[in-house]
mmCIF file of C-alpha atoms in Angstrom:
data_model
loop_
_atom_site.group_PDB
_atom_site.id
_atom_site.type_symbol
_atom_site.label_atom_id
_atom_site.label_comp_id
_atom_site.label_asym_id
_atom_site.label_seq_id
_atom_site.Cartn_x
_atom_site.Cartn_y
_atom_site.Cartn_z
ATOM 1 C CA MET A 1 64.329 61.998 2.596
ATOM 2 C CA ARG A 2 63.904 58.430 3.137
ATOM 3 C CA ALA A 3 61.948 55.999 1.429
ATOM 4 C CA LEU A 4 61.408 52.532 0.412
ATOM 5 C CA THR A 5 63.302 51.268 -3.045
ATOM 6 C CA TRP A 6 62.897 48.525 -5.027
ATOM 7 C CA HIS A 7 65.574 46.814 -6.524
ATOM 8 C CA GLY A 8 64.488 43.262 -7.612
ATOM 9 C CA LYS A 9 62.984 40.320 -6.429
ATOM 10 C CA HIS A 10 62.937 40.183 -2.551
ATOM 11 C CA ASP A 11 65.120 42.979 -2.251
ATOM 12 C CA VAL A 12 63.689 46.346 -1.111
ATOM 13 C CA ARG A 13 65.953 49.005 0.603
ATOM 14 C CA VAL A 14 65.085 52.162 2.445
ATOM 15 C CA ASP A 15 67.411 54.715 0.736
ATOM 16 C CA THR A 16 68.218 58.828 0.490
ATOM 17 C CA VAL A 17 66.390 59.757 -2.305
ATOM 18 C CA PRO A 18 65.708 63.303 -3.391
ATOM 19 C CA ASP A 19 62.688 65.189 -2.045
ATOM 20 C CA PRO A 20 59.413 65.557 -4.410
ATOM 21 C CA VAL A 21 58.895 68.798 -5.673
ATOM 22 C CA ILE A 22 55.728 70.756 -7.140
ATOM 23 C CA VAL A 23 55.557 69.566 -10.936
ATOM 24 C CA ASN A 24 52.156 70.727 -12.121
ATOM 25 C CA PRO A 25 49.571 73.428 -11.118
ATOM 26 C CA ARG A 26 47.628 70.922 -9.001
ATOM 27 C CA ASP A 27 50.230 68.934 -7.274
ATOM 28 C CA ALA A 28 50.387 68.570 -3.468
ATOM 29 C CA ILE A 29 53.550 67.669 -1.234
ATOM 30 C CA ILE A 30 52.279 65.476 1.374
ATOM 31 C CA GLU A 31 54.627 64.495 4.760
ATOM 32 C CA VAL A 32 53.629 60.949 5.243
ATOM 33 C CA THR A 33 52.491 60.245 8.807
ATOM 34 C CA ALA A 34 51.417 56.771 8.198
ATOM 35 C CA THR A 35 51.715 54.231 5.570
ATOM 36 C CA ALA A 36 51.138 50.357 5.246
ATOM 37 C CA ILE A 37 52.105 47.084 3.251
ATOM 38 C CA CYS A 38 49.130 46.124 0.853
ATOM 39 C CA GLY A 39 48.976 42.520 -0.540
ATOM 40 C CA SER A 40 49.305 44.074 -4.020
ATOM 41 C CA ASP A 41 52.479 45.188 -2.912
ATOM 42 C CA LEU A 42 53.738 41.485 -2.383
ATOM 43 C CA HIS A 43 53.412 40.951 -6.604
ATOM 44 C CA LEU A 44 56.220 43.855 -6.620
ATOM 45 C CA TYR A 45 58.090 42.087 -3.731
ATOM 46 C CA ASP A 46 57.978 38.596 -5.866
ATOM 47 C CA ALA A 47 58.827 40.483 -9.082
ATOM 48 C CA VAL A 48 55.728 38.893 -11.061
ATOM 49 C CA ILE A 49 54.599 42.409 -12.027
ATOM 50 C CA PRO A 50 56.607 43.763 -14.911
ATOM 51 C CA GLY A 51 57.609 47.192 -15.452
ATOM 52 C CA MET A 52 59.526 47.806 -12.269
ATOM 53 C CA GLN A 53 62.719 49.689 -12.414
ATOM 54 C CA SER A 54 65.712 49.638 -9.843
ATOM 55 C CA GLY A 55 65.578 52.394 -7.284
ATOM 56 C CA ASP A 56 61.267 52.938 -7.595
ATOM 57 C CA ILE A 57 59.500 54.295 -4.581
ATOM 58 C CA LEU A 58 56.910 51.676 -3.488
ATOM 59 C CA GLY A 59 53.628 52.017 -1.629
ATOM 60 C CA HIS A 60 50.286 53.206 -2.345
ATOM 61 C CA GLU A 61 48.583 53.241 0.971
ATOM 62 C CA PHE A 62 49.645 56.136 3.161
ATOM 63 C CA MET A 63 48.328 59.764 4.360
ATOM 64 C CA GLY A 64 49.627 62.589 5.978
ATOM 65 C CA ARG A 65 49.740 66.457 6.300
ATOM 66 C CA VAL A 66 49.847 68.826 3.415
ATOM 67 C CA VAL A 67 53.173 70.830 3.162
ATOM 68 C CA GLU A 68 53.061 72.351 0.103
ATOM 69 C CA THR A 69 50.783 73.076 -2.786
ATOM 70 C CA GLY A 70 50.828 74.214 -6.661
ATOM 71 C CA PRO A 71 48.186 76.998 -7.500
ATOM 72 C CA GLY A 72 45.620 74.633 -8.526
ATOM 73 C CA SER A 73 45.687 72.378 -5.673
ATOM 74 C CA THR A 74 42.401 72.870 -3.101
ATOM 75 C CA LEU A 75 44.230 71.639 -0.083
ATOM 76 C CA LYS A 76 45.459 73.976 2.419
ATOM 77 C CA LYS A 77 49.181 73.463 4.615
ATOM 78 C CA GLY A 78 48.517 71.608 7.536
ATOM 79 C CA GLN A 79 45.594 69.685 6.660
ATOM 80 C CA ARG A 80 45.568 65.944 7.328
ATOM 81 C CA VAL A 81 44.867 63.604 4.169
ATOM 82 C CA VAL A 82 43.990 60.376 3.139
ATOM 83 C CA VAL A 83 45.424 59.684 -0.500
ATOM 84 C CA PRO A 84 43.472 57.312 -2.842
ATOM 85 C CA PHE A 85 46.003 54.857 -4.538
ATOM 86 C CA THR A 86 44.292 55.435 -7.961
ATOM 87 C CA ILE A 87 45.494 58.857 -9.586
ATOM 88 C CA SER A 88 42.586 60.337 -11.181
ATOM 89 C CA CYS A 89 42.125 63.539 -13.045
ATOM 90 C CA GLY A 90 38.468 64.473 -12.775
ATOM 91 C CA SER A 91 37.699 65.435 -15.807
ATOM 92 C CA CYS A 92 37.984 63.029 -18.388
ATOM 93 C CA PHE A 93 35.014 60.348 -19.853
ATOM 94 C CA PHE A 94 35.709 57.945 -17.078
ATOM 95 C CA CYS A 95 36.312 60.067 -14.040
ATOM 96 C CA LYS A 96 33.008 62.103 -14.981
ATOM 97 C CA ALA A 97 31.331 58.472 -14.646
ATOM 98 C CA SER A 98 32.874 58.000 -11.313
ATOM 99 C CA LEU A 99 35.274 54.947 -12.912
ATOM 100 C CA TYR A 100 38.081 56.895 -11.441
ATOM 101 C CA SER A 101 40.565 53.652 -11.540
ATOM 102 C CA ALA A 102 40.017 53.950 -15.289
ATOM 103 C CA CYS A 103 41.187 57.465 -15.754
ATOM 104 C CA ASP A 104 42.450 58.391 -19.384
ATOM 105 C CA ASN A 105 44.910 61.021 -18.229
ATOM 106 C CA SER A 106 46.712 59.872 -15.166
ATOM 107 C CA ASN A 107 48.994 57.440 -16.891
ATOM 108 C CA PRO A 108 51.567 59.754 -18.806
ATOM 109 C CA VAL A 109 51.827 59.224 -22.552
ATOM 110 C CA GLU A 110 54.857 57.846 -22.695
ATOM 111 C CA THR A 111 54.230 54.778 -20.351
ATOM 112 C CA GLN A 112 50.912 53.865 -21.617
ATOM 113 C CA GLU A 113 52.127 51.941 -24.737
ATOM 114 C CA ALA A 114 52.759 48.813 -22.639
ATOM 115 C CA THR A 115 49.239 48.470 -21.055
ATOM 116 C CA GLU A 116 47.636 49.251 -24.423
ATOM 117 C CA LEU A 117 49.411 46.222 -26.021
ATOM 118 C CA LEU A 118 48.379 44.181 -23.134
ATOM 119 C CA TYR A 119 44.972 45.197 -22.371
ATOM 120 C CA GLY A 120 43.806 46.688 -25.310
ATOM 121 C CA HIS A 121 43.602 50.366 -23.447
ATOM 122 C CA ALA A 122 45.811 52.350 -21.254
ATOM 123 C CA VAL A 123 45.200 51.947 -17.385
ATOM 124 C CA SER A 124 45.447 54.837 -15.132
ATOM 125 C CA GLY A 125 47.773 55.757 -13.013
ATOM 126 C CA LEU A 126 48.690 54.039 -9.606
ATOM 127 C CA PHE A 127 51.148 55.303 -6.851
ATOM 128 C CA GLY A 128 54.285 52.971 -6.308
ATOM 129 C CA TYR A 129 53.194 50.649 -8.840
ATOM 130 C CA SER A 130 55.279 50.302 -11.634
ATOM 131 C CA HIS A 131 55.891 51.975 -14.888
ATOM 132 C CA LEU A 132 53.338 50.301 -16.630
ATOM 133 C CA THR A 133 50.985 52.533 -14.382
ATOM 134 C CA GLY A 134 52.591 55.861 -14.814
ATOM 135 C CA GLY A 135 56.074 55.052 -12.814
ATOM 136 C CA TYR A 136 54.962 57.130 -9.952
ATOM 137 C CA PRO A 137 56.880 57.366 -6.687
ATOM 138 C CA GLY A 138 54.760 55.771 -3.824
ATOM 139 C CA GLY A 139 54.141 56.749 -0.440
ATOM 140 C CA GLN A 140 56.499 54.425 1.781
ATOM 141 C CA ALA A 141 58.565 57.453 2.131
ATOM 142 C CA GLN A 142 59.066 60.537 4.393
ATOM 143 C CA TYR A 143 57.339 62.653 1.591
ATOM 144 C CA VAL A 144 55.445 62.108 -1.731
ATOM 145 C CA ARG A 145 53.952 64.502 -4.585
ATOM 146 C CA VAL A 146 50.134 63.918 -5.191
ATOM 147 C CA PRO A 147 48.976 64.786 -8.638
ATOM 148 C CA PHE A 148 45.737 65.969 -9.229
ATOM 149 C CA SER A 149 45.396 66.867 -5.478
ATOM 150 C CA ASP A 150 42.005 68.565 -5.886
ATOM 151 C CA VAL A 151 40.442 65.451 -6.982
ATOM 152 C CA GLY A 152 41.860 62.935 -5.106
ATOM 153 C CA PRO A 153 42.650 63.173 -1.224
ATOM 154 C CA VAL A 154 40.019 63.163 1.363
ATOM 155 C CA VAL A 155 40.280 65.844 4.308
ATOM 156 C CA ILE A 156 40.454 63.979 7.955
ATOM 157 C CA PRO A 157 38.684 65.772 10.478
ATOM 158 C CA ASP A 158 40.547 65.915 14.025
ATOM 159 C CA GLY A 159 40.150 63.648 16.211
ATOM 160 C CA LEU A 160 40.675 60.319 14.165
ATOM 161 C CA PRO A 161 43.750 58.663 14.755
ATOM 162 C CA ASP A 162 45.770 58.028 11.316
ATOM 163 C CA GLU A 163 45.064 54.354 12.139
ATOM 164 C CA GLN A 164 41.314 54.502 12.087
ATOM 165 C CA VAL A 165 41.394 55.988 8.201
ATOM 166 C CA LEU A 166 44.823 54.822 6.859
ATOM 167 C CA PHE A 167 43.067 52.047 4.844
ATOM 168 C CA LEU A 168 40.552 54.684 3.182
ATOM 169 C CA SER A 169 43.592 54.676 0.764
ATOM 170 C CA ASP A 170 43.018 51.275 -0.776
ATOM 171 C CA ILE A 171 41.883 48.242 1.255
ATOM 172 C CA LEU A 172 38.720 49.491 2.855
ATOM 173 C CA PRO A 173 37.174 50.759 -0.438
ATOM 174 C CA THR A 174 38.263 47.970 -2.084
ATOM 175 C CA GLY A 175 36.778 45.679 -0.052
ATOM 176 C CA TRP A 176 33.512 47.786 -0.307
ATOM 177 C CA MET A 177 33.674 47.911 -3.679
ATOM 178 C CA ALA A 178 34.038 43.981 -4.351
ATOM 179 C CA ALA A 179 30.997 43.571 -2.140
ATOM 180 C CA GLU A 180 28.723 46.095 -3.809
ATOM 181 C CA ASN A 181 29.514 44.497 -7.023
ATOM 182 C CA CYS A 182 28.152 41.178 -5.918
ATOM 183 C CA ASP A 183 24.884 43.159 -5.754
ATOM 184 C CA ILE A 184 24.043 41.795 -2.192
ATOM 185 C CA ALA A 185 20.082 41.088 -1.629
ATOM 186 C CA PRO A 186 18.481 40.179 1.921
ATOM 187 C CA GLY A 187 18.995 36.179 2.142
ATOM 188 C CA ASP A 188 22.148 36.209 0.402
ATOM 189 C CA SER A 189 24.971 33.873 0.751
ATOM 190 C CA VAL A 190 28.345 35.646 -0.292
ATOM 191 C CA ALA A 191 31.906 33.343 -0.270
ATOM 192 C CA ILE A 192 34.781 34.959 -0.238
ATOM 193 C CA TRP A 193 38.462 33.207 -1.330
ATOM 194 C CA GLY A 194 41.192 34.650 0.597
ATOM 195 C CA ALA A 195 41.241 36.113 4.292
ATOM 196 C CA GLY A 196 43.847 38.769 3.990
ATOM 197 C CA PRO A 197 42.782 42.520 4.659
ATOM 198 C CA VAL A 198 40.760 42.794 1.340
ATOM 199 C CA GLY A 199 39.156 39.734 2.037
ATOM 200 C CA LEU A 200 38.164 40.630 5.432
ATOM 201 C CA PHE A 201 37.135 43.861 4.613
ATOM 202 C CA ALA A 202 34.881 42.394 1.906
ATOM 203 C CA ALA A 203 33.134 40.156 4.506
ATOM 204 C CA GLN A 204 32.671 43.115 7.066
ATOM 205 C CA SER A 205 31.290 44.930 3.987
ATOM 206 C CA ALA A 206 29.136 42.089 2.926
ATOM 207 C CA LEU A 207 27.563 41.687 6.326
ATOM 208 C CA LEU A 208 26.823 45.598 6.524
ATOM 209 C CA MET A 209 25.142 45.168 3.249
ATOM 210 C CA GLY A 210 22.835 42.650 4.409
ATOM 211 C CA ALA A 211 24.266 39.444 3.283
ATOM 212 C CA ALA A 212 22.448 36.407 5.353
ATOM 213 C CA ARG A 213 25.730 34.250 5.368
ATOM 214 C CA VAL A 214 29.574 35.145 4.413
ATOM 215 C CA ILE A 215 31.779 32.225 4.070
ATOM 216 C CA VAL A 216 35.518 33.076 3.964
ATOM 217 C CA ILE A 217 37.947 30.423 2.594
ATOM 218 C CA ASP A 218 41.451 30.470 3.463
ATOM 219 C CA HIS A 219 43.984 28.099 5.370
ATOM 220 C CA TYR A 220 45.997 30.515 7.923
ATOM 221 C CA PRO A 221 44.151 29.886 11.463
ATOM 222 C CA ASN A 222 44.416 33.531 13.040
ATOM 223 C CA ARG A 223 42.987 35.151 9.472
ATOM 224 C CA LEU A 224 40.204 32.798 9.884
ATOM 225 C CA ALA A 225 39.681 33.449 13.322
ATOM 226 C CA LEU A 226 39.419 37.211 12.127
ATOM 227 C CA ALA A 227 36.909 36.498 9.860
ATOM 228 C CA ARG A 228 35.101 34.397 12.194
ATOM 229 C CA ASP A 229 35.097 37.538 14.872
ATOM 230 C CA LEU A 230 33.463 39.357 11.953
ATOM 231 C CA GLY A 231 30.395 37.284 11.990
ATOM 232 C CA ALA A 232 31.333 35.151 8.972
ATOM 233 C CA SER A 233 31.513 31.118 8.743
ATOM 234 C CA VAL A 234 34.892 29.848 7.774
ATOM 235 C CA ILE A 235 36.504 26.953 5.956
ATOM 236 C CA ASP A 236 39.674 25.668 6.001
ATOM 237 C CA TYR A 237 40.606 24.393 2.365
ATOM 238 C CA ARG A 238 43.520 22.057 3.884
ATOM 239 C CA GLN A 239 40.948 20.237 6.028
ATOM 240 C CA THR A 240 38.165 20.519 3.643
ATOM 241 C CA HIS A 241 36.630 20.123 0.446
ATOM 242 C CA VAL A 242 35.694 23.645 -0.564
ATOM 243 C CA LEU A 243 33.297 22.833 -3.217
ATOM 244 C CA ASP A 244 31.158 20.080 -1.227
ATOM 245 C CA ALA A 245 31.339 22.411 1.798
ATOM 246 C CA LEU A 246 29.653 25.198 0.089
ATOM 247 C CA MET A 247 27.050 23.374 -1.658
ATOM 248 C CA GLU A 248 26.210 21.623 1.762
ATOM 249 C CA MET A 249 25.853 25.344 3.649
ATOM 250 C CA THR A 250 24.014 26.868 0.968
ATOM 251 C CA GLY A 251 21.428 23.923 0.565
ATOM 252 C CA GLY A 252 22.793 22.148 -2.718
ATOM 253 C CA LEU A 253 22.559 25.581 -4.767
ATOM 254 C CA GLY A 254 25.701 27.173 -4.088
ATOM 255 C CA PRO A 255 26.547 30.737 -3.032
ATOM 256 C CA ASP A 256 24.939 33.646 -4.538
ATOM 257 C CA ALA A 257 27.679 35.215 -5.327
ATOM 258 C CA VAL A 258 31.555 34.861 -4.813
ATOM 259 C CA ILE A 259 34.890 37.111 -4.561
ATOM 260 C CA ASP A 260 38.041 36.391 -5.180
ATOM 261 C CA ALA A 261 40.281 38.512 -2.997
ATOM 262 C CA VAL A 262 43.288 36.425 -3.699
ATOM 263 C CA GLY A 263 44.636 37.321 -7.345
ATOM 264 C CA MET A 264 47.516 36.076 -8.999
ATOM 265 C CA GLU A 265 49.344 34.167 -6.524
ATOM 266 C CA SER A 266 47.055 31.579 -5.104
ATOM 267 C CA HIS A 267 48.541 29.205 -2.608
ATOM 268 C CA GLY A 268 47.791 25.543 -2.593
ATOM 269 C CA PHE A 269 48.599 22.150 -4.102
ATOM 270 C CA SER A 270 46.187 21.497 -6.637
ATOM 271 C CA PRO A 271 47.433 20.027 -9.970
ATOM 272 C CA ASP A 272 46.188 23.689 -11.987
ATOM 273 C CA ASN A 273 48.152 25.895 -9.011
ATOM 274 C CA LEU A 274 51.452 23.517 -9.148
ATOM 275 C CA LEU A 275 51.696 24.122 -13.185
ATOM 276 C CA ASP A 276 50.585 27.701 -12.944
ATOM 277 C CA THR A 277 53.238 28.379 -10.124
ATOM 278 C CA ALA A 278 56.043 26.557 -11.965
ATOM 279 C CA LYS A 279 55.427 28.666 -15.158
ATOM 280 C CA GLN A 280 55.084 31.800 -13.173
ATOM 281 C CA LYS A 281 58.554 31.022 -11.912
ATOM 282 C CA ILE A 282 60.217 30.268 -15.235
ATOM 283 C CA GLY A 283 58.666 33.285 -16.768
ATOM 284 C CA VAL A 284 56.040 31.743 -19.099
ATOM 285 C CA GLY A 285 52.868 32.347 -17.411
ATOM 286 C CA ALA A 286 51.694 35.398 -15.295
ATOM 287 C CA ASP A 287 49.099 34.807 -13.061
ATOM 288 C CA ARG A 288 47.926 31.814 -10.565
ATOM 289 C CA ALA A 289 44.381 31.833 -10.697
ATOM 290 C CA HIS A 290 43.330 28.883 -8.761
ATOM 291 C CA ALA A 291 41.033 31.077 -6.603
ATOM 292 C CA LEU A 292 39.403 32.602 -9.577
ATOM 293 C CA ARG A 293 38.549 29.087 -10.862
ATOM 294 C CA MET A 294 37.014 27.612 -7.722
ATOM 295 C CA ALA A 295 34.983 30.622 -7.097
ATOM 296 C CA LEU A 296 33.873 30.136 -10.868
ATOM 297 C CA MET A 297 32.934 26.663 -10.339
ATOM 298 C CA ALA A 298 31.203 27.146 -6.885
ATOM 299 C CA VAL A 299 29.042 29.968 -7.422
ATOM 300 C CA ARG A 300 25.239 29.206 -8.041
ATOM 301 C CA LYS A 301 23.882 28.923 -11.344
ATOM 302 C CA GLY A 302 23.072 32.664 -12.395
ATOM 303 C CA GLY A 303 25.321 34.054 -9.371
ATOM 304 C CA ARG A 304 27.748 36.851 -9.287
ATOM 305 C CA VAL A 305 31.256 37.098 -9.282
ATOM 306 C CA SER A 306 33.262 39.751 -7.983
ATOM 307 C CA ILE A 307 37.146 39.865 -8.520
ATOM 308 C CA PRO A 308 38.978 42.586 -6.587
ATOM 309 C CA GLY A 309 42.183 40.422 -6.664
ATOM 310 C CA VAL A 310 45.004 41.835 -8.627
ATOM 311 C CA TYR A 311 45.677 40.060 -12.040
ATOM 312 C CA GLY A 312 48.142 41.318 -14.500
ATOM 313 C CA GLY A 313 48.549 39.103 -17.313
ATOM 314 C CA MET A 314 47.434 35.885 -18.795
ATOM 315 C CA THR A 315 46.011 32.707 -17.293
ATOM 316 C CA ASP A 316 45.065 29.311 -18.849
ATOM 317 C CA LYS A 317 42.793 26.610 -17.631
ATOM 318 C CA PHE A 318 40.024 29.123 -17.148
ATOM 319 C CA PRO A 319 36.669 27.370 -17.035
ATOM 320 C CA LEU A 320 34.491 29.433 -19.802
ATOM 321 C CA GLY A 321 32.251 26.782 -19.804
ATOM 322 C CA ALA A 322 31.033 27.056 -16.362
ATOM 323 C CA LEU A 323 30.964 30.747 -16.815
ATOM 324 C CA MET A 324 28.666 30.614 -19.586
ATOM 325 C CA GLU A 325 26.781 27.600 -19.340
ATOM 326 C CA LYS A 326 25.921 28.676 -15.718
ATOM 327 C CA GLY A 327 25.012 32.381 -17.068
ATOM 328 C CA LEU A 328 27.216 34.009 -14.449
ATOM 329 C CA GLN A 329 27.991 37.869 -14.065
ATOM 330 C CA ILE A 330 31.100 39.332 -13.466
ATOM 331 C CA ARG A 331 32.520 42.260 -12.094
ATOM 332 C CA SER A 332 36.365 43.615 -11.518
ATOM 333 C CA GLY A 333 38.800 46.088 -11.508
ATOM 334 C CA GLN A 334 40.992 48.581 -9.625
ATOM 335 C CA THR A 335 39.070 50.023 -7.177
ATOM 336 C CA HIS A 336 37.299 53.291 -7.999
ATOM 337 C CA VAL A 337 38.583 54.539 -4.356
ATOM 338 C CA GLN A 338 37.457 58.316 -4.909
ATOM 339 C CA ARG A 339 33.721 57.067 -5.205
ATOM 340 C CA TYR A 340 33.662 55.783 -1.979
ATOM 341 C CA THR A 341 35.706 57.553 0.467
ATOM 342 C CA ARG A 342 33.081 59.784 1.865
ATOM 343 C CA GLN A 343 30.946 57.728 2.601
ATOM 344 C CA LEU A 344 33.139 54.936 4.412
ATOM 345 C CA LEU A 345 34.465 57.993 6.307
ATOM 346 C CA ASP A 346 31.047 58.703 7.667
ATOM 347 C CA LEU A 347 30.899 54.952 8.606
ATOM 348 C CA ILE A 348 33.852 54.888 10.535
ATOM 349 C CA GLN A 349 32.838 58.146 12.576
ATOM 350 C CA GLU A 350 29.939 56.427 13.244
ATOM 351 C CA GLY A 351 31.165 53.473 14.572
ATOM 352 C CA GLU A 352 29.751 50.996 11.750
ATOM 353 C CA ILE A 353 33.266 50.309 10.411
ATOM 354 C CA ASP A 354 36.259 49.104 12.348
ATOM 355 C CA THR A 355 39.405 49.211 10.440
ATOM 356 C CA THR A 356 42.129 48.842 13.324
ATOM 357 C CA PHE A 357 41.515 45.261 13.764
ATOM 358 C CA LEU A 358 43.605 44.240 10.970
ATOM 359 C CA ILE A 359 46.725 45.762 12.218
ATOM 360 C CA SER A 360 49.402 43.397 13.673
ATOM 361 C CA HIS A 361 52.565 44.971 13.516
ATOM 362 C CA ARG A 362 53.783 48.671 13.559
ATOM 363 C CA LEU A 363 57.468 49.561 12.645
ATOM 364 C CA PRO A 364 59.319 52.545 11.688
ATOM 365 C CA LEU A 365 59.835 53.392 7.799
ATOM 366 C CA GLU A 366 63.766 51.911 8.703
ATOM 367 C CA GLU A 367 62.491 48.744 9.224
ATOM 368 C CA ALA A 368 60.433 48.143 6.015
ATOM 369 C CA PRO A 369 62.346 45.523 4.407
ATOM 370 C CA THR A 370 62.000 43.424 7.592
ATOM 371 C CA GLY A 371 58.156 44.056 7.449
ATOM 372 C CA TYR A 372 57.629 42.988 4.004
ATOM 373 C CA ARG A 373 59.844 39.884 4.893
ATOM 374 C CA ASN A 374 57.603 38.781 7.141
ATOM 375 C CA PHE A 375 54.219 40.039 5.640
ATOM 376 C CA ARG A 376 55.158 37.477 3.023
ATOM 377 C CA ASP A 377 56.558 34.673 4.649
ATOM 378 C CA ARG A 378 54.495 34.598 8.034
ATOM 379 C CA GLN A 379 51.135 35.467 6.622
ATOM 380 C CA ASP A 380 49.306 34.006 9.624
ATOM 381 C CA ASP A 381 50.687 36.231 12.224
ATOM 382 C CA TRP A 382 51.762 39.556 10.097
ATOM 383 C CA THR A 383 48.089 40.170 8.995
ATOM 384 C CA LYS A 384 48.818 44.254 8.106
ATOM 385 C CA VAL A 385 51.806 46.317 8.972
ATOM 386 C CA VAL A 386 51.758 49.717 9.190
ATOM 387 C CA LEU A 387 55.106 51.908 8.887
ATOM 388 C CA THR A 388 55.636 55.370 10.256
ATOM 389 C CA PRO A 389 58.307 56.986 8.458
#
């Protein structure tokens, strides 16, 4: 089959690789009909996530048709399914608590040690996202093996095009959980750093949850226009002093809740971010956390902080004093996708959530390297890329 493979920093290629096969009784093989490039994939493209090996198949946002099942799968051949990017067993302590992205059984024993050293506990398995998370082949391919297929995939009813439901695999539930983690109450203001796909879905979700005002911070005009179209206010951080603007927009209190939808590769020319960028490039620092620092400084006293943005290592210059002195609450983590897919599928079918407004480019899988390059370098125009194998 053909698949997009990683070969180093800014080097991804569409190669011919072996077809996947059933390995465990609960496996299924999916013929991929649509897959997407995620902002998190750019961390791999930029080689700032460790644990990648040459030839690894990328991609964690995908859907398709079931073509083969193991005897323990509940799927049937021919069904259309969206597959969560988190691989979850459904029976461990964490899965039973609906903390699916903390699954104890999906990351194989032989790949758990590195994250135990980094984070104190092993992380769960993820599709196409380094050998820290199990080394599972991803879905930017013609076919993919789906472990625990009786737990993760959501069956899509006839009549719903792929593009309406594809983002159930990651970014829609990620944006929804980011907003849910803000504990939004009527009248609340929510500030969101990052008008990428997750930030935009977080804005859409926060408004659906009853936020009185959502403020999106970025510097790309087209992305800010998309946020404005959703009903959000916007701040261009290159034109405006963000903290002053947020205080003015919230009556001098600061936002009730903030969302960092940027993660470990913040942009900007602030002194802290320039130093983080230099350290990241020479390999002595992993995360550029400028957006998170700003969010912690901006949120009102007693406010809530939601972190859906991906962080992989260490950061410094962290405003721990602001966190403690202001009495802030923080919630973060990889998304518990399986917790949300049914609810969000219903909202899509009812017309309450639109997902297609994000898509700017559609390419065949063979042009995936072009998609990656432009999604990284032309972020204002390339808001979301969907690939068709």
